[in-house]
Amino acid sequence: MKAYSVTECVSWERSTLVFAETANEAKIRALCDENMDGIAYTDLRVNRAKYADGHENDSERDLMILNIRNGWWYEIDGRHINSDNIDEAITNGWI
């Protein structure tokens, strides 16, 4: 399966990584993600995330780390985790 980054394009605040065969299927799968509650299908933009191809069976934690190492960021327990502090976050068990 191919990896896709799906982002809502109204406020650009929500994104999710999904695995699907096509971009259309990726949008449909993204709508099932609780992070995308209340988002319209037409407000979703899909981009390939080739860096994550083949990782569909990884744990949620491993996918978060992979995403962070590829430009994403997360707010976890009030901490902004990005590529600048990912190693510290792993060492301290924040992620």
Coordinates of C-alpha atoms in Angstrom, one line a residue:
M1 CA 0.0 0.0 0.0
K2 CA 1.1 3.6 -0.6
A3 CA 1.3 6.2 2.2
Y4 CA -0.5 9.5 1.9
S5 CA -0.6 12.6 4.0
V6 CA -4.1 14.0 4.1
T7 CA -4.6 17.6 5.3
E8 CA -7.7 19.7 5.8
C9 CA -7.3 22.8 3.7
V10 CA -9.6 25.2 5.6
S11 CA -7.4 26.1 8.6
W12 CA -4.5 23.7 7.7
E13 CA -4.4 22.5 11.3
R14 CA -5.2 18.8 10.9
S15 CA -3.3 16.1 9.1
T16 CA -3.2 12.4 9.2
L17 CA -1.1 9.7 7.6
V18 CA -3.1 6.9 5.9
F19 CA -2.3 3.9 3.7
A20 CA -4.3 3.3 0.6
E21 CA -4.0 2.3 -3.0
T22 CA -5.2 5.6 -4.5
A23 CA -5.5 9.2 -3.4
N24 CA -9.3 9.0 -3.4
E25 CA -9.2 6.0 -1.1
A26 CA -6.8 7.9 1.1
K27 CA -9.3 10.7 1.5
I28 CA -12.0 8.2 2.4
R29 CA -9.8 6.5 5.0
A30 CA -8.8 9.9 6.4
L31 CA -12.4 10.8 7.1
C32 CA -12.6 7.7 9.4
D33 CA -9.8 9.2 11.5
E34 CA -11.1 10.9 14.7
N35 CA -8.7 13.8 14.0
M36 CA -10.7 14.6 10.9
D37 CA -14.2 14.7 12.6
G38 CA -16.4 17.3 11.0
I39 CA -14.2 17.8 7.9
A40 CA -15.8 17.7 4.5
Y41 CA -14.4 15.4 1.8
T42 CA -14.0 18.4 -0.5
D43 CA -11.8 20.2 2.2
L44 CA -9.1 17.4 2.1
R45 CA -5.9 17.6 0.2
V46 CA -3.8 14.5 -0.4
N47 CA -0.1 14.2 -1.0
R48 CA 2.1 11.1 -1.3
A49 CA 4.2 10.4 1.7
K50 CA 6.7 8.0 0.0
Y51 CA 8.9 8.0 3.1
A52 CA 6.2 6.0 4.9
D53 CA 5.6 3.4 2.1
G54 CA 5.8 -0.1 3.6
H55 CA 5.3 1.1 7.2
E56 CA 1.5 0.3 7.4
N57 CA 2.1 -2.3 10.1
D58 CA 4.2 -0.1 12.3
S59 CA 3.0 0.9 15.8
E60 CA 1.4 4.3 16.3
R61 CA 4.5 5.4 18.2
D62 CA 6.9 4.3 15.4
L63 CA 4.7 6.2 12.8
M64 CA 4.8 9.3 14.9
I65 CA 8.6 9.1 15.1
L66 CA 8.8 8.5 11.4
N67 CA 6.5 11.5 10.7
I68 CA 8.4 13.8 13.0
R69 CA 11.7 12.8 11.3
N70 CA 10.0 13.8 8.0
G71 CA 8.8 17.3 9.0
W72 CA 5.7 16.7 11.1
W73 CA 5.2 17.9 14.6
Y74 CA 3.0 16.8 17.5
E75 CA 1.7 18.4 20.7
I76 CA 2.1 15.7 23.4
D77 CA 1.3 16.5 27.0
G78 CA 1.8 20.2 26.4
R79 CA 5.2 19.6 24.7
H80 CA 5.8 20.6 21.1
I81 CA 7.7 17.7 19.6
N82 CA 9.5 18.2 16.2
S83 CA 12.7 17.1 14.5
D84 CA 14.7 19.5 16.8
N85 CA 13.8 17.7 20.0
I86 CA 12.7 14.2 18.9
D87 CA 15.8 12.5 20.3
E88 CA 15.2 14.2 23.7
A89 CA 11.5 13.2 23.5
I90 CA 12.4 9.5 22.9
T91 CA 15.1 9.5 25.6
N92 CA 12.7 11.1 28.2
G93 CA 9.8 8.9 27.2
W94 CA 7.6 11.8 26.0
I95 CA 6.7 9.8 22.9

